[in-house]
Amino acid sequence: MSILIIEAFCGGSHKQLVDLLQEELEDCVLYTLPAKKWHWRARTSALYFSQNIPISEHYRILFASSVLNLTELAALRPDLGKLKKILYFHENQLVYPVKKYQERDFQYGYNQILSCLVADVVVFNSVFNMESFLTSIGKFMKLIPDHRPKDLESIIRPKCQVIYFPIRFPDVSRFMPKHKTTHLQKILSLKGNGGASPSMALPFQQEERESENLSKNFHSEPGPCDAVQENLGSSLTQESDLSTCSSSDNSSSLHEENKQNTPFKHCDISGGIDDQQRPLHIVWPHRWEHDKDPESFFKVLMHLKDLGLHFHVSVLGETFTDIPGWKLCIVVVTHFVPMIWFILKYFQVAALKSEYLYSTPEQLSKRLQNFCKRPDIIRRHLYKGEMTPFSWAALRGKFRSLLTAEPREDL
């Protein structure tokens, strides 16, 4: 067990990464804390791990996410401080969105800066994440009233590199419409004839094992749609996809109203209806938290409903204990199909070209209005993004190289 992996917040993409590394790399051991109370994990996890990770002469590398205060751990456990220390940033606290009524807590960003100073290698999951962190250090440290440290960006930057978050893509080609599989086969054929490696095959062909495991468990394990149905009541509508209720309503009254007025019909989204007649299907695959701004998104959906446009919505993201009352006023058609599940499980880390992004709710609303009016055009659209660079098959070598111990005289 030469590789020691520590994850202070073992949930979501953090859990996906450490589980993948432990499964794919030899000779590593994993220590984690559950994904609860993020702020307390950031404050106190170093002390917990210092007391609960056994001393071992076999450790050569320490890999941790930036939730952990690496400085505290290295001070409390000098034996771990001597290891090659790798810090991985899923997100950074210098620019991470805060709730409108909150001020940014200086301590979290400050801890991450200290951890970078102690780390031997600092890895970010995107260029944006790295640059937004490094270029914000100077401004952030100006919050200190006096005796400010200097040149921190220039000290930390040489340690930094980008390695994308690795995704083990399942084979979803069997769920794709014919024109898209034909397009994919054509691209693979052209790349093959040109002597180039058929890179687009990687996400769909080399990583089928995970897809097979998901298929086996598909009917036996409860999914996020089950949670949505449980919260909103089992009687979901097909004809009226999005409804509002007064602030005095609750999920129970909503359930009773739907049970009396609208029987649940399971909708097959391919259902024999042609593409032009079938409503647009919108998926929300994110965590239900403020940094994803679900409220603005659903205000846009309410506006579409007011305009008389037809669409289906699937809410698949993880929901935590606090659920806003307005969310309980939304009736969602949850078509739980394998393709949608793959979107949730494998695309928590978005990698989109600029043409798929929007800057304001108004831009989103305008695009969705057009999509609702002509959903057949959207269904015929061929995605132009390149997914291969984000696959585990493409990134395996980088992670293996990263997690290779360098000789140290003091070990």
Tab-separated table of C-alpha atoms in Angstrom:
chain	number	residue	atom	x	y	z
A	1	MET	CA	0.000	0.000	0.000
A	2	SER	CA	2.471	2.644	-1.144
A	3	ILE	CA	-0.294	5.075	-2.226
A	4	LEU	CA	-2.324	6.635	0.580
A	5	ILE	CA	-5.578	8.186	-0.711
A	6	ILE	CA	-7.491	10.494	1.630
A	7	GLU	CA	-10.926	11.908	0.852
A	8	ALA	CA	-12.479	14.098	3.541
A	9	PHE	CA	-15.777	14.438	1.636
A	10	CYS	CA	-16.449	11.086	0.010
A	11	GLY	CA	-19.474	11.719	-2.179
A	12	GLY	CA	-20.348	12.721	-5.738
A	13	SER	CA	-17.394	13.273	-8.045
A	14	HIS	CA	-14.980	13.078	-5.090
A	15	LYS	CA	-16.082	9.513	-4.406
A	16	GLN	CA	-16.093	8.571	-8.073
A	17	LEU	CA	-12.461	9.612	-8.429
A	18	VAL	CA	-11.021	7.867	-5.364
A	19	ASP	CA	-13.038	4.700	-6.008
A	20	LEU	CA	-11.747	4.618	-9.572
A	21	LEU	CA	-8.135	5.132	-8.484
A	22	GLN	CA	-8.362	2.447	-5.823
A	23	GLU	CA	-9.896	0.002	-8.287
A	24	GLU	CA	-7.547	0.688	-11.182
A	25	LEU	CA	-4.227	1.284	-9.432
A	26	GLU	CA	-2.255	-1.298	-7.534
A	27	ASP	CA	-0.907	-0.997	-4.031
A	28	CYS	CA	-3.096	1.780	-2.605
A	29	VAL	CA	-5.237	2.233	0.505
A	30	LEU	CA	-8.191	4.589	0.929
A	31	TYR	CA	-9.345	6.519	4.017
A	32	THR	CA	-12.526	8.597	3.822
A	33	LEU	CA	-15.185	10.516	5.702
A	34	PRO	CA	-18.853	10.601	4.597
A	35	ALA	CA	-20.065	13.443	2.382
A	36	LYS	CA	-21.854	15.369	5.125
A	37	LYS	CA	-21.312	18.761	6.745
A	38	TRP	CA	-18.807	19.970	4.146
A	39	HIS	CA	-17.725	22.961	6.192
A	40	TRP	CA	-16.891	20.835	9.204
A	41	ARG	CA	-14.956	18.380	7.059
A	42	ALA	CA	-12.849	21.271	5.758
A	43	ARG	CA	-12.265	22.535	9.282
A	44	THR	CA	-11.595	19.341	11.239
A	45	SER	CA	-10.870	16.327	9.010
A	46	ALA	CA	-7.085	16.689	9.266
A	47	LEU	CA	-7.172	16.054	13.010
A	48	TYR	CA	-9.463	13.053	12.529
A	49	PHE	CA	-7.228	11.466	9.903
A	50	SER	CA	-4.104	12.169	11.947
A	51	GLN	CA	-5.543	9.962	14.683
A	52	ASN	CA	-7.103	7.255	12.512
A	53	ILE	CA	-4.563	6.519	9.771
A	54	PRO	CA	-2.134	3.895	11.067
A	55	ILE	CA	1.566	4.596	10.868
A	56	SER	CA	3.163	2.617	8.054
A	57	GLU	CA	6.595	2.467	6.483
A	58	HIS	CA	5.051	1.463	3.152
A	59	TYR	CA	3.455	4.793	2.247
A	60	ARG	CA	5.273	6.716	-0.485
A	61	ILE	CA	2.547	8.970	-1.899
A	62	LEU	CA	-0.318	10.909	-0.308
A	63	PHE	CA	-3.189	11.845	-2.640
A	64	ALA	CA	-5.980	14.047	-1.263
A	65	SER	CA	-8.640	16.449	-2.474
A	66	SER	CA	-8.457	20.103	-1.509
A	67	VAL	CA	-11.209	19.686	1.104
A	68	LEU	CA	-8.490	18.357	3.415
A	69	ASN	CA	-6.293	20.883	5.201
A	70	LEU	CA	-3.027	19.298	4.099
A	71	THR	CA	-0.949	21.729	6.162
A	72	GLU	CA	-2.545	20.617	9.422
A	73	LEU	CA	-2.218	16.935	8.558
A	74	ALA	CA	1.463	17.279	7.664
A	75	ALA	CA	2.127	19.090	10.952
A	76	LEU	CA	0.175	16.605	13.061
A	77	ARG	CA	1.695	13.589	11.301
A	78	PRO	CA	5.322	14.324	10.297
A	79	ASP	CA	5.573	10.814	8.831
A	80	LEU	CA	2.862	11.704	6.311
A	81	GLY	CA	4.359	15.147	5.754
A	82	LYS	CA	7.486	13.515	4.328
A	83	LEU	CA	5.558	11.747	1.567
A	84	LYS	CA	5.119	12.980	-2.001
A	85	LYS	CA	1.946	15.013	-1.410
A	86	ILE	CA	-0.534	15.464	-4.284
A	87	LEU	CA	-3.475	17.824	-3.882
A	88	TYR	CA	-6.401	17.494	-6.315
A	89	PHE	CA	-8.829	20.385	-6.863
A	90	HIS	CA	-12.369	19.468	-7.884
A	91	GLU	CA	-13.304	23.104	-7.163
A	92	ASN	CA	-11.643	26.019	-5.425
A	93	GLN	CA	-12.870	28.185	-2.615
A	94	LEU	CA	-11.527	31.458	-4.014
A	95	VAL	CA	-14.268	31.648	-6.654
A	96	TYR	CA	-16.778	28.976	-5.583
A	97	PRO	CA	-20.315	30.457	-5.577
A	98	VAL	CA	-21.707	31.392	-2.170
A	99	LYS	CA	-25.322	31.982	-1.234
A	100	LYS	CA	-26.504	35.497	-1.875
A	101	TYR	CA	-27.033	36.232	1.796
A	102	GLN	CA	-23.615	34.914	2.834
A	103	GLU	CA	-20.172	36.422	2.729
A	104	ARG	CA	-17.287	34.264	1.536
A	105	ASP	CA	-15.579	32.645	4.511
A	106	PHE	CA	-11.920	33.625	4.272
A	107	GLN	CA	-10.708	30.543	6.120
A	108	TYR	CA	-11.617	27.960	3.470
A	109	GLY	CA	-9.741	29.671	0.657
A	110	TYR	CA	-6.835	30.453	2.964
A	111	ASN	CA	-6.592	26.783	3.954
A	112	GLN	CA	-6.423	25.777	0.286
A	113	ILE	CA	-3.617	28.251	-0.356
A	114	LEU	CA	-1.672	26.861	2.614
A	115	SER	CA	-2.284	23.307	1.385
A	116	CYS	CA	-0.845	24.247	-2.021
A	117	LEU	CA	2.278	25.640	-0.354
A	118	VAL	CA	2.789	22.345	1.486
A	119	ALA	CA	1.919	20.058	-1.455
A	120	ASP	CA	4.545	18.764	-3.875
A	121	VAL	CA	2.116	18.614	-6.810
A	122	VAL	CA	-1.160	20.516	-7.242
A	123	VAL	CA	-3.588	19.112	-9.807
A	124	PHE	CA	-6.713	20.830	-11.143
A	125	ASN	CA	-9.528	19.212	-13.117
A	126	SER	CA	-9.623	22.039	-15.689
A	127	VAL	CA	-7.611	24.984	-16.955
A	128	PHE	CA	-10.380	27.317	-15.796
A	129	ASN	CA	-10.267	25.883	-12.271
A	130	MET	CA	-6.489	26.300	-12.141
A	131	GLU	CA	-6.325	29.811	-13.587
A	132	SER	CA	-9.271	31.132	-11.587
A	133	PHE	CA	-7.564	29.926	-8.419
A	134	LEU	CA	-4.056	31.148	-9.186
A	135	THR	CA	-5.073	34.553	-10.515
A	136	SER	CA	-7.393	35.157	-7.541
A	137	ILE	CA	-4.751	34.558	-4.876
A	138	GLY	CA	-3.401	38.125	-4.919
A	139	LYS	CA	-6.801	39.779	-4.613
A	140	PHE	CA	-7.917	37.262	-2.017
A	141	MET	CA	-4.913	37.857	0.227
A	142	LYS	CA	-5.582	41.617	0.167
A	143	LEU	CA	-8.438	40.878	2.562
A	144	ILE	CA	-5.751	40.514	5.244
A	145	PRO	CA	-5.606	43.938	6.923
A	146	ASP	CA	-1.809	44.161	7.071
A	147	HIS	CA	1.462	42.162	6.905
A	148	ARG	CA	0.247	40.341	3.826
A	149	PRO	CA	2.335	37.492	2.406
A	150	LYS	CA	3.787	38.108	-1.047
A	151	ASP	CA	4.413	36.249	-4.311
A	152	LEU	CA	2.204	33.273	-3.435
A	153	GLU	CA	0.994	32.768	-6.998
A	154	SER	CA	4.558	32.576	-8.309
A	155	ILE	CA	5.446	30.058	-5.598
A	156	ILE	CA	2.436	27.810	-6.211
A	157	ARG	CA	2.123	27.985	-10.024
A	158	PRO	CA	5.204	25.839	-10.849
A	159	LYS	CA	3.646	22.975	-8.867
A	160	CYS	CA	0.388	23.106	-10.807
A	161	GLN	CA	-0.891	21.014	-13.689
A	162	VAL	CA	-4.240	20.038	-15.199
A	163	ILE	CA	-5.466	16.451	-15.377
A	164	TYR	CA	-9.108	16.173	-16.364
A	165	PHE	CA	-11.537	14.350	-14.137
A	166	PRO	CA	-11.520	10.773	-15.500
A	167	ILE	CA	-14.787	9.195	-16.628
A	168	ARG	CA	-15.322	5.525	-17.411
A	169	PHE	CA	-17.832	5.939	-20.197
A	170	PRO	CA	-20.386	3.165	-20.648
A	171	ASP	CA	-21.442	1.881	-24.039
A	172	VAL	CA	-24.631	3.862	-24.676
A	173	SER	CA	-24.724	3.298	-28.422
A	174	ARG	CA	-27.651	0.891	-28.075
A	175	PHE	CA	-29.773	3.772	-26.728
A	176	MET	CA	-28.840	6.189	-29.516
A	177	PRO	CA	-31.128	6.906	-32.479
A	178	LYS	CA	-30.086	5.403	-35.790
A	179	HIS	CA	-28.870	8.633	-37.422
A	180	LYS	CA	-26.478	9.241	-34.516
A	181	THR	CA	-25.029	5.728	-34.482
A	182	THR	CA	-24.561	6.005	-38.248
A	183	HIS	CA	-22.731	9.302	-37.757
A	184	LEU	CA	-20.520	7.756	-35.084
A	185	GLN	CA	-19.678	4.749	-37.264
A	186	LYS	CA	-18.818	7.068	-40.147
A	187	ILE	CA	-16.390	9.054	-37.998
A	188	LEU	CA	-14.758	5.884	-36.690
A	189	SER	CA	-14.446	4.563	-40.225
A	190	LEU	CA	-12.820	7.773	-41.459
A	191	LYS	CA	-10.364	7.788	-38.573
A	192	GLY	CA	-9.576	4.143	-39.133
A	193	ASN	CA	-8.951	4.600	-42.862
A	194	GLY	CA	-6.759	7.579	-42.179
A	195	GLY	CA	-4.492	5.545	-39.976
A	196	ALA	CA	-5.392	7.548	-36.890
A	197	SER	CA	-6.474	5.926	-33.680
A	198	PRO	CA	-10.281	5.738	-33.549
A	199	SER	CA	-10.395	7.803	-30.384
A	200	MET	CA	-14.152	8.217	-30.355
A	201	ALA	CA	-14.484	4.487	-29.881
A	202	LEU	CA	-12.888	4.740	-26.477
A	203	PRO	CA	-15.885	6.002	-24.527
A	204	PHE	CA	-18.209	3.470	-26.114
A	205	GLN	CA	-16.119	0.344	-26.620
A	206	GLN	CA	-13.209	0.114	-24.217
A	207	GLU	CA	-15.187	0.819	-21.077
A	208	GLU	CA	-18.151	-1.535	-21.441
A	209	ARG	CA	-17.541	-3.280	-18.129
A	210	GLU	CA	-19.067	-0.449	-16.091
A	211	SER	CA	-21.983	-0.256	-18.505
A	212	GLU	CA	-22.660	-3.970	-18.084
A	213	ASN	CA	-22.586	-3.633	-14.304
A	214	LEU	CA	-25.072	-0.764	-14.475
A	215	SER	CA	-27.350	-2.755	-16.742
A	216	LYS	CA	-27.357	-5.666	-14.281
A	217	ASN	CA	-28.245	-3.378	-11.396
A	218	PHE	CA	-30.638	-1.155	-13.289
A	219	HIS	CA	-33.863	-2.781	-12.129
A	220	SER	CA	-32.664	-3.806	-8.671
A	221	GLU	CA	-31.269	-0.570	-7.260
A	222	PRO	CA	-33.349	2.526	-6.433
A	223	GLY	CA	-32.312	5.519	-8.456
A	224	PRO	CA	-32.602	9.270	-8.087
A	225	CYS	CA	-35.939	9.283	-9.854
A	226	ASP	CA	-37.299	7.072	-7.096
A	227	ALA	CA	-36.336	9.779	-4.619
A	228	VAL	CA	-38.075	12.427	-6.695
A	229	GLN	CA	-41.229	10.333	-6.887
A	230	GLU	CA	-41.075	9.756	-3.156
A	231	ASN	CA	-40.806	13.488	-2.463
A	232	LEU	CA	-43.456	14.623	-4.903
A	233	GLY	CA	-45.882	11.732	-4.591
A	234	SER	CA	-46.225	8.651	-6.744
A	235	SER	CA	-48.928	10.168	-8.921
A	236	LEU	CA	-47.024	12.075	-11.593
A	237	THR	CA	-48.556	13.635	-14.654
A	238	GLN	CA	-47.885	13.068	-18.288
A	239	GLU	CA	-50.284	15.580	-19.806
A	240	SER	CA	-49.332	18.495	-17.541
A	241	ASP	CA	-45.596	18.348	-17.139
A	242	LEU	CA	-44.983	21.350	-14.914
A	243	SER	CA	-47.449	22.815	-12.440
A	244	THR	CA	-47.417	25.429	-9.702
A	245	CYS	CA	-49.184	25.530	-6.384
A	246	SER	CA	-49.744	28.140	-3.711
A	247	SER	CA	-47.259	28.584	-0.868
A	248	SER	CA	-49.727	27.005	1.559
A	249	ASP	CA	-49.697	23.725	-0.403
A	250	ASN	CA	-47.389	20.896	0.506
A	251	SER	CA	-46.295	17.661	-1.083
A	252	SER	CA	-49.179	15.722	0.519
A	253	SER	CA	-51.904	18.003	-0.831
A	254	LEU	CA	-50.167	18.029	-4.180
A	255	HIS	CA	-50.210	14.265	-4.198
A	256	GLU	CA	-53.910	14.134	-3.353
A	257	GLU	CA	-54.809	16.636	-6.062
A	258	ASN	CA	-52.904	14.711	-8.711
A	259	LYS	CA	-54.356	11.406	-7.551
A	260	GLN	CA	-57.883	12.719	-7.983
A	261	ASN	CA	-57.445	14.607	-11.237
A	262	THR	CA	-54.659	13.021	-13.252
A	263	PRO	CA	-53.900	9.292	-13.232
A	264	PHE	CA	-50.246	8.420	-13.695
A	265	LYS	CA	-49.318	7.223	-17.144
A	266	HIS	CA	-45.834	5.925	-17.764
A	267	CYS	CA	-44.575	7.613	-20.894
A	268	ASP	CA	-42.263	5.830	-23.301
A	269	ILE	CA	-40.232	8.728	-24.672
A	270	SER	CA	-39.870	7.017	-28.022
A	271	GLY	CA	-43.556	5.952	-27.737
A	272	GLY	CA	-44.443	5.662	-31.436
A	273	ILE	CA	-44.828	9.442	-31.670
A	274	ASP	CA	-42.792	11.174	-34.357
A	275	ASP	CA	-40.061	13.613	-33.370
A	276	GLN	CA	-41.989	16.724	-34.329
A	277	GLN	CA	-44.990	15.862	-32.137
A	278	ARG	CA	-43.067	14.531	-29.148
A	279	PRO	CA	-42.362	17.305	-26.578
A	280	LEU	CA	-38.853	18.409	-25.730
A	281	HIS	CA	-37.364	16.431	-22.831
A	282	ILE	CA	-35.282	18.590	-20.446
A	283	VAL	CA	-32.995	16.911	-17.903
A	284	TRP	CA	-31.656	18.457	-14.682
A	285	PRO	CA	-28.779	16.125	-13.669
A	286	HIS	CA	-27.155	18.335	-11.007
A	287	ARG	CA	-27.053	18.432	-7.225
A	288	TRP	CA	-29.917	20.465	-5.833
A	289	GLU	CA	-27.791	23.161	-4.210
A	290	HIS	CA	-27.300	26.895	-4.536
A	291	ASP	CA	-24.103	26.706	-6.599
A	292	LYS	CA	-26.051	25.016	-9.401
A	293	ASP	CA	-28.737	27.742	-9.235
A	294	PRO	CA	-31.782	25.465	-9.628
A	295	GLU	CA	-34.161	28.290	-8.744
A	296	SER	CA	-33.231	30.362	-11.802
A	297	PHE	CA	-33.494	27.287	-13.996
A	298	PHE	CA	-36.988	26.454	-12.824
A	299	LYS	CA	-38.125	30.060	-13.084
A	300	VAL	CA	-37.271	29.727	-16.762
A	301	LEU	CA	-39.331	26.532	-16.961
A	302	MET	CA	-42.264	28.272	-15.297
A	303	HIS	CA	-42.002	30.998	-17.937
A	304	LEU	CA	-42.074	28.394	-20.703
A	305	LYS	CA	-45.175	26.907	-19.116
A	306	ASP	CA	-46.836	30.337	-18.975
A	307	LEU	CA	-46.148	30.711	-22.700
A	308	GLY	CA	-48.083	27.512	-23.332
A	309	LEU	CA	-45.068	25.528	-24.547
A	310	HIS	CA	-44.969	21.759	-24.036
A	311	PHE	CA	-42.009	19.866	-22.572
A	312	HIS	CA	-41.089	17.052	-20.218
A	313	VAL	CA	-38.698	17.527	-17.276
A	314	SER	CA	-36.597	14.926	-15.465
A	315	VAL	CA	-35.001	15.987	-12.191
A	316	LEU	CA	-32.223	13.521	-11.464
A	317	GLY	CA	-29.731	15.336	-9.248
A	318	GLU	CA	-29.064	14.438	-5.652
A	319	THR	CA	-31.346	16.099	-3.100
A	320	PHE	CA	-30.179	16.834	0.432
A	321	THR	CA	-32.198	17.313	3.601
A	322	ASP	CA	-33.312	20.904	3.036
A	323	ILE	CA	-35.759	21.121	0.133
A	324	PRO	CA	-37.153	24.565	-0.766
A	325	GLY	CA	-40.936	24.803	-0.578
A	326	TRP	CA	-41.155	25.999	-4.172
A	327	LYS	CA	-39.499	22.792	-5.333
A	328	LEU	CA	-42.275	20.751	-3.806
A	329	CYS	CA	-44.693	22.749	-5.952
A	330	ILE	CA	-43.235	21.325	-9.170
A	331	VAL	CA	-44.729	18.188	-10.713
A	332	VAL	CA	-42.112	16.294	-12.682
A	333	VAL	CA	-42.458	13.520	-15.212
A	334	THR	CA	-39.573	11.186	-14.403
A	335	HIS	CA	-38.891	8.915	-17.343
A	336	PHE	CA	-36.232	6.763	-15.730
A	337	VAL	CA	-34.468	5.253	-18.720
A	338	PRO	CA	-30.862	3.975	-18.906
A	339	MET	CA	-29.647	6.850	-21.077
A	340	ILE	CA	-30.814	9.396	-18.512
A	341	TRP	CA	-29.096	7.454	-15.743
A	342	PHE	CA	-25.817	7.592	-17.657
A	343	ILE	CA	-26.163	11.348	-17.959
A	344	LEU	CA	-26.417	11.591	-14.179
A	345	LYS	CA	-23.694	9.127	-13.258
A	346	TYR	CA	-21.033	9.970	-15.806
A	347	PHE	CA	-21.486	13.598	-16.693
A	348	GLN	CA	-21.421	15.226	-13.274
A	349	VAL	CA	-18.366	17.009	-14.626
A	350	ALA	CA	-19.549	18.978	-17.634
A	351	ALA	CA	-17.291	19.444	-20.644
A	352	LEU	CA	-19.148	21.475	-23.236
A	353	LYS	CA	-18.252	23.598	-26.225
A	354	SER	CA	-19.168	27.259	-26.074
A	355	GLU	CA	-22.120	26.860	-28.433
A	356	TYR	CA	-23.874	24.747	-25.787
A	357	LEU	CA	-23.471	27.312	-23.008
A	358	TYR	CA	-25.564	30.310	-22.020
A	359	SER	CA	-24.687	33.405	-19.992
A	360	THR	CA	-28.033	34.636	-18.666
A	361	PRO	CA	-31.455	33.175	-17.804
A	362	GLU	CA	-32.847	35.210	-20.696
A	363	GLN	CA	-30.533	33.420	-23.135
A	364	LEU	CA	-31.561	30.066	-21.686
A	365	SER	CA	-35.233	30.941	-21.960
A	366	LYS	CA	-34.901	32.036	-25.585
A	367	ARG	CA	-33.057	28.861	-26.564
A	368	LEU	CA	-35.521	26.601	-24.784
A	369	GLN	CA	-38.455	28.377	-26.401
A	370	ASN	CA	-36.993	27.589	-29.815
A	371	PHE	CA	-36.223	24.023	-28.770
A	372	CYS	CA	-39.775	23.505	-27.493
A	373	LYS	CA	-41.199	24.736	-30.789
A	374	ARG	CA	-38.978	22.459	-32.883
A	375	PRO	CA	-37.780	19.539	-30.704
A	376	ASP	CA	-37.233	17.433	-33.821
A	377	ILE	CA	-34.322	19.707	-34.820
A	378	ILE	CA	-32.675	19.157	-31.446
A	379	ARG	CA	-33.093	15.392	-31.694
A	380	ARG	CA	-31.383	15.385	-35.075
A	381	HIS	CA	-28.500	17.494	-33.771
A	382	LEU	CA	-25.132	15.733	-33.681
A	383	TYR	CA	-23.088	16.619	-30.596
A	384	LYS	CA	-19.855	18.326	-31.641
A	385	GLY	CA	-17.903	17.974	-28.408
A	386	GLU	CA	-14.929	15.629	-28.003
A	387	MET	CA	-15.362	13.269	-25.070
A	388	THR	CA	-12.308	11.066	-25.461
A	389	PRO	CA	-9.858	13.340	-23.578
A	390	PHE	CA	-12.023	12.923	-20.475
A	391	SER	CA	-12.145	9.127	-20.569
A	392	TRP	CA	-10.249	6.980	-18.092
A	393	ALA	CA	-8.747	5.151	-21.052
A	394	ALA	CA	-7.080	8.391	-22.173
A	395	LEU	CA	-6.139	9.609	-18.679
A	396	ARG	CA	-4.975	6.350	-17.113
A	397	GLY	CA	-1.339	6.925	-18.045
A	398	LYS	CA	-1.307	10.456	-16.595
A	399	PHE	CA	-2.679	9.304	-13.267
A	400	ARG	CA	-0.242	6.375	-13.114
A	401	SER	CA	2.639	8.723	-13.799
A	402	LEU	CA	1.348	11.208	-11.232
A	403	LEU	CA	1.076	8.540	-8.558
A	404	THR	CA	4.581	7.193	-9.049
A	405	ALA	CA	6.820	7.750	-6.045
A	406	GLU	CA	10.024	9.689	-6.498
A	407	PRO	CA	13.045	8.541	-4.488
A	408	ARG	CA	13.437	10.454	-1.239
A	409	GLU	CA	16.436	10.143	1.050
A	410	ASP	CA	14.321	10.597	4.187
A	411	LEU	CA	11.977	7.670	3.461
